[in-house]
Short mmCIF file of C-alpha atoms in Angstrom, two decimals:
data_model
loop_
_atom_site.label_atom_id
_atom_site.label_comp_id
_atom_site.label_asym_id
_atom_site.label_seq_id
_atom_site.Cartn_x
_atom_site.Cartn_y
_atom_site.Cartn_z
CA UNK A 1 0.00 0.00 0.00
CA UNK A 2 1.33 3.37 -1.00
CA UNK A 3 0.57 6.23 1.37
CA UNK A 4 0.71 9.77 0.06
CA UNK A 5 3.01 12.03 2.05
CA UNK A 6 1.40 14.55 4.34
CA UNK A 7 1.19 18.00 2.78
CA UNK A 8 3.95 20.33 3.87
CA UNK A 9 3.82 24.01 4.68
CA UNK A 10 4.05 26.50 7.55
CA UNK A 11 2.40 25.56 10.86
CA UNK A 12 2.34 28.18 13.60
CA UNK A 13 1.48 27.07 17.15
CA UNK A 14 0.78 29.25 20.18
CA UNK A 15 0.91 28.44 23.89
CA UNK A 16 -0.04 31.00 26.53
CA UNK A 17 1.36 30.81 30.08
CA UNK A 18 1.48 33.00 33.21
CA UNK A 19 4.25 33.29 35.76
CA UNK A 20 1.64 32.59 38.48
CA UNK A 21 -1.73 30.87 38.56
CA UNK A 22 -2.87 32.96 41.56
CA UNK A 23 -1.83 36.60 41.12
CA UNK A 24 -2.70 39.11 43.82
CA UNK A 25 -5.06 41.98 43.18
CA UNK A 26 -3.13 45.10 42.17
CA UNK A 27 0.25 43.34 41.98
CA UNK A 28 1.97 42.95 38.59
CA UNK A 29 2.34 39.55 36.95
CA UNK A 30 3.23 38.37 33.45
CA UNK A 31 1.59 36.55 30.56
CA UNK A 32 3.85 34.91 27.96
CA UNK A 33 2.83 33.98 24.45
CA UNK A 34 5.11 31.30 23.00
CA UNK A 35 4.85 31.23 19.19
CA UNK A 36 6.65 28.58 17.11
CA UNK A 37 6.68 27.42 13.52
CA UNK A 38 6.43 23.63 13.75
CA UNK A 39 5.94 23.24 9.99
CA UNK A 40 8.50 22.53 7.27
CA UNK A 41 8.20 25.84 5.42
CA UNK A 42 8.70 29.45 6.51
CA UNK A 43 5.71 31.21 8.06
CA UNK A 44 5.58 34.73 6.66
CA UNK A 45 3.70 37.72 8.07
CA UNK A 46 2.71 36.12 11.38
CA UNK A 47 0.12 38.02 13.40
CA UNK A 48 -0.20 37.48 17.19
CA UNK A 49 -3.25 38.89 19.00
CA UNK A 50 -4.15 38.86 22.69
CA UNK A 51 -7.37 40.55 23.82
CA UNK A 52 -7.13 40.94 27.57
CA UNK A 53 -9.95 40.47 30.03
CA UNK A 54 -11.65 43.76 30.97
CA UNK A 55 -10.34 43.33 34.53
CA UNK A 56 -6.71 43.19 33.38
CA UNK A 57 -4.70 46.37 32.90
CA UNK A 58 -1.74 46.29 30.54
CA UNK A 59 1.49 47.84 31.83
CA UNK A 60 3.92 46.92 29.05
CA UNK A 61 4.71 44.59 26.15
CA UNK A 62 8.00 43.08 24.97
CA UNK A 63 8.63 40.73 22.08
CA UNK A 64 11.70 38.75 21.07
CA UNK A 65 10.80 39.11 17.38
CA UNK A 66 8.90 41.70 15.38
CA UNK A 67 6.90 44.64 16.73
CA UNK A 68 3.84 45.02 18.96
CA UNK A 69 1.16 47.68 19.28
CA UNK A 70 -1.60 48.32 21.81
CA UNK A 71 -5.18 49.36 21.17
CA UNK A 72 -7.19 49.48 24.39
CA UNK A 73 -7.22 45.96 25.81
CA UNK A 74 -5.92 44.37 22.57
CA UNK A 75 -2.24 43.67 21.92
CA UNK A 76 -1.21 42.89 18.35
CA UNK A 77 2.26 41.80 17.26
CA UNK A 78 3.61 41.39 13.73
CA UNK A 79 6.47 39.01 12.94
CA UNK A 80 7.88 39.20 9.43
CA UNK A 81 8.91 35.56 9.15
CA UNK A 82 9.50 32.42 11.23
CA UNK A 83 11.65 29.73 9.64
CA UNK A 84 10.87 26.06 10.41
CA UNK A 85 11.70 25.50 14.09
CA UNK A 86 11.98 29.23 14.85
CA UNK A 87 10.06 30.73 17.75
CA UNK A 88 9.18 34.07 19.33
CA UNK A 89 8.04 35.07 22.81
CA UNK A 90 5.72 37.98 23.58
CA UNK A 91 5.69 39.04 27.25
CA UNK A 92 2.83 41.12 28.67
CA UNK A 93 3.21 42.83 32.03
CA UNK A 94 -0.27 43.21 33.55
CA UNK A 95 -2.21 44.01 36.74
CA UNK A 96 -5.53 42.48 37.78
CA UNK A 97 -8.17 44.93 38.99
CA UNK A 98 -10.86 42.45 40.04
CA UNK A 99 -10.65 39.31 42.20
CA UNK A 100 -11.83 35.90 41.03
CA UNK A 101 -11.38 33.72 37.96
CA UNK A 102 -10.19 35.52 34.81
CA UNK A 103 -9.82 33.91 31.39
CA UNK A 104 -8.67 35.22 28.04
CA UNK A 105 -7.45 33.87 24.74
CA UNK A 106 -4.55 34.59 22.41
CA UNK A 107 -4.00 33.54 18.81
CA UNK A 108 -1.28 33.41 16.16
CA UNK A 109 -2.16 33.34 12.46
CA UNK A 110 -0.39 33.55 9.14
CA UNK A 111 -1.75 36.25 6.87
CA UNK A 112 -3.19 34.73 3.76
CA UNK A 113 -4.41 31.58 5.48
CA UNK A 114 -1.46 29.36 4.53
CA UNK A 115 -1.22 27.58 7.91
CA UNK A 116 -1.61 23.83 7.31
CA UNK A 117 -2.91 23.14 10.86
CA UNK A 118 -4.83 26.12 12.28
CA UNK A 119 -6.18 24.06 15.21
CA UNK A 120 -3.06 24.84 17.28
CA UNK A 121 -3.14 28.59 16.62
CA UNK A 122 -5.13 29.53 19.73
CA UNK A 123 -4.79 29.07 23.49
CA UNK A 124 -6.99 30.06 26.44
CA UNK A 125 -5.55 30.65 29.90
CA UNK A 126 -7.28 31.17 33.24
CA UNK A 127 -5.86 32.61 36.46
CA UNK A 128 -7.48 33.13 39.86
CA UNK A 129 -6.89 36.61 41.29
CA UNK A 130 -6.58 36.80 45.09
CA UNK A 131 -7.80 39.80 47.09
CA UNK A 132 -5.40 40.17 50.01
CA UNK A 133 -6.35 41.75 53.32
CA UNK A 134 -6.09 45.52 52.96
CA UNK A 135 -7.01 48.71 54.79
CA UNK A 136 -8.90 51.79 53.69
CA UNK A 137 -7.97 54.99 55.48
CA UNK A 138 -10.66 57.68 55.77
CA UNK A 139 -10.48 61.23 57.07
CA UNK A 140 -13.06 64.05 57.04
CA UNK A 141 -12.48 67.75 57.60
CA UNK A 142 -14.72 70.82 57.52
CA UNK A 143 -13.87 74.06 55.75
CA UNK A 144 -15.07 76.04 58.81
CA UNK A 145 -15.37 75.23 62.49
CA UNK A 146 -18.61 77.17 62.93
CA UNK A 147 -21.41 78.23 60.61
CA UNK A 148 -24.50 80.38 60.97
CA UNK A 149 -27.93 78.88 60.40
CA UNK A 150 -28.76 78.76 56.69
CA UNK A 151 -25.16 79.13 55.52
CA UNK A 152 -23.38 76.42 53.56
CA UNK A 153 -20.32 74.54 54.74
CA UNK A 154 -18.05 72.28 52.72
CA UNK A 155 -16.58 69.00 53.96
CA UNK A 156 -13.64 67.15 52.40
CA UNK A 157 -13.41 63.37 52.66
CA UNK A 158 -10.03 61.79 51.84
CA UNK A 159 -9.65 58.06 51.19
CA UNK A 160 -6.40 56.13 50.92
CA UNK A 161 -5.71 52.48 50.15
CA UNK A 162 -2.92 51.58 52.52
CA UNK A 163 -0.27 49.22 51.23
CA UNK A 164 -2.44 46.95 49.07
CA UNK A 165 -5.02 47.25 46.35
CA UNK A 166 -8.73 47.25 47.19
CA UNK A 167 -11.70 45.94 45.25
CA UNK A 168 -15.30 47.12 45.62
CA UNK A 169 -14.62 49.73 48.33
CA UNK A 170 -17.57 51.66 49.79
CA UNK A 171 -17.57 54.86 51.84
CA UNK A 172 -20.76 56.47 53.17
CA UNK A 173 -21.31 59.79 54.93
CA UNK A 174 -24.21 60.47 57.29
CA UNK A 175 -24.68 64.09 58.34
CA UNK A 176 -25.44 65.07 61.93
CA UNK A 177 -28.82 66.54 62.88
CA UNK A 178 -29.23 70.11 61.67
CA UNK A 179 -27.36 69.67 58.37
CA UNK A 180 -28.68 68.57 54.97
CA UNK A 181 -26.89 67.73 51.73
CA UNK A 182 -26.74 70.45 49.09
CA UNK A 183 -24.33 68.68 46.75
CA UNK A 184 -22.32 65.45 46.89
CA UNK A 185 -20.91 64.90 43.43
CA UNK A 186 -20.67 61.28 42.31
CA UNK A 187 -22.60 59.94 45.32
CA UNK A 188 -25.62 57.70 45.50
CA UNK A 189 -27.97 58.18 48.44
CA UNK A 190 -28.96 55.30 50.71
CA UNK A 191 -31.11 55.77 53.80
CA UNK A 192 -30.10 59.40 54.15
CA UNK A 193 -26.39 58.72 53.56
CA UNK A 194 -24.22 59.84 50.64
CA UNK A 195 -22.22 56.82 49.41
CA UNK A 196 -19.36 56.42 46.95
CA UNK A 197 -18.05 53.19 45.46
CA UNK A 198 -14.71 52.34 43.86
CA UNK A 199 -14.46 49.11 41.90
CA UNK A 200 -10.67 49.16 42.15
CA UNK A 201 -8.17 51.20 44.16
CA UNK A 202 -4.50 50.64 43.39
CA UNK A 203 -2.00 50.36 46.26
CA UNK A 204 -1.36 53.79 47.77
CA UNK A 205 -4.17 55.45 45.83
CA UNK A 206 -5.74 58.65 47.18
CA UNK A 207 -9.22 59.92 46.37
CA UNK A 208 -10.91 63.14 47.52
CA UNK A 209 -14.64 63.80 47.54
CA UNK A 210 -16.27 67.09 48.51
CA UNK A 211 -19.65 67.50 50.18
CA UNK A 212 -21.56 70.78 50.36
CA UNK A 213 -24.08 71.02 53.20
CA UNK A 214 -26.43 73.57 54.71
#
């Protein structure tokens, strides 16, 4: 029996890894995209794309071959050519801004559709982001120590994330008897309290909110 030889051609494979499976909220970690031509012909005009999860912030990109560009949460790299057996590594420095399980995919393709085995062009990776114990510092000061009835007085509330990142932080302000809210920009009101929420606060972040009362 005569068996026809398998067709030859370029065959780009991609494997995505992370330097940790359990990164901490707000602390940098790295994704690596390992791209290799496992075919028997050169792969020309290779395109590598990684669209990051919305809860991942990109801090920087490095590639061992070609050039990369960033457009929002999408990283795209262009490699002119990979000879048979050649490989390239794209390294993404990132920070997670939300705890829990995060998954995203990356792909490597040859422009023109000449890849003989596109099934190995894509990889999906999941990591579990840990929210470490953290503290939120809060201080409140008044613009004046005393105020006449009917006059307005402004309060400043300062919030700081101390040492570690915070996720889903809430701060609420309840006024004492005799004062009412005139303006509390960005607040939502719950049971007579002005409340602000931050989905993510990076380590050492400082936020200031102003409240005008009468």
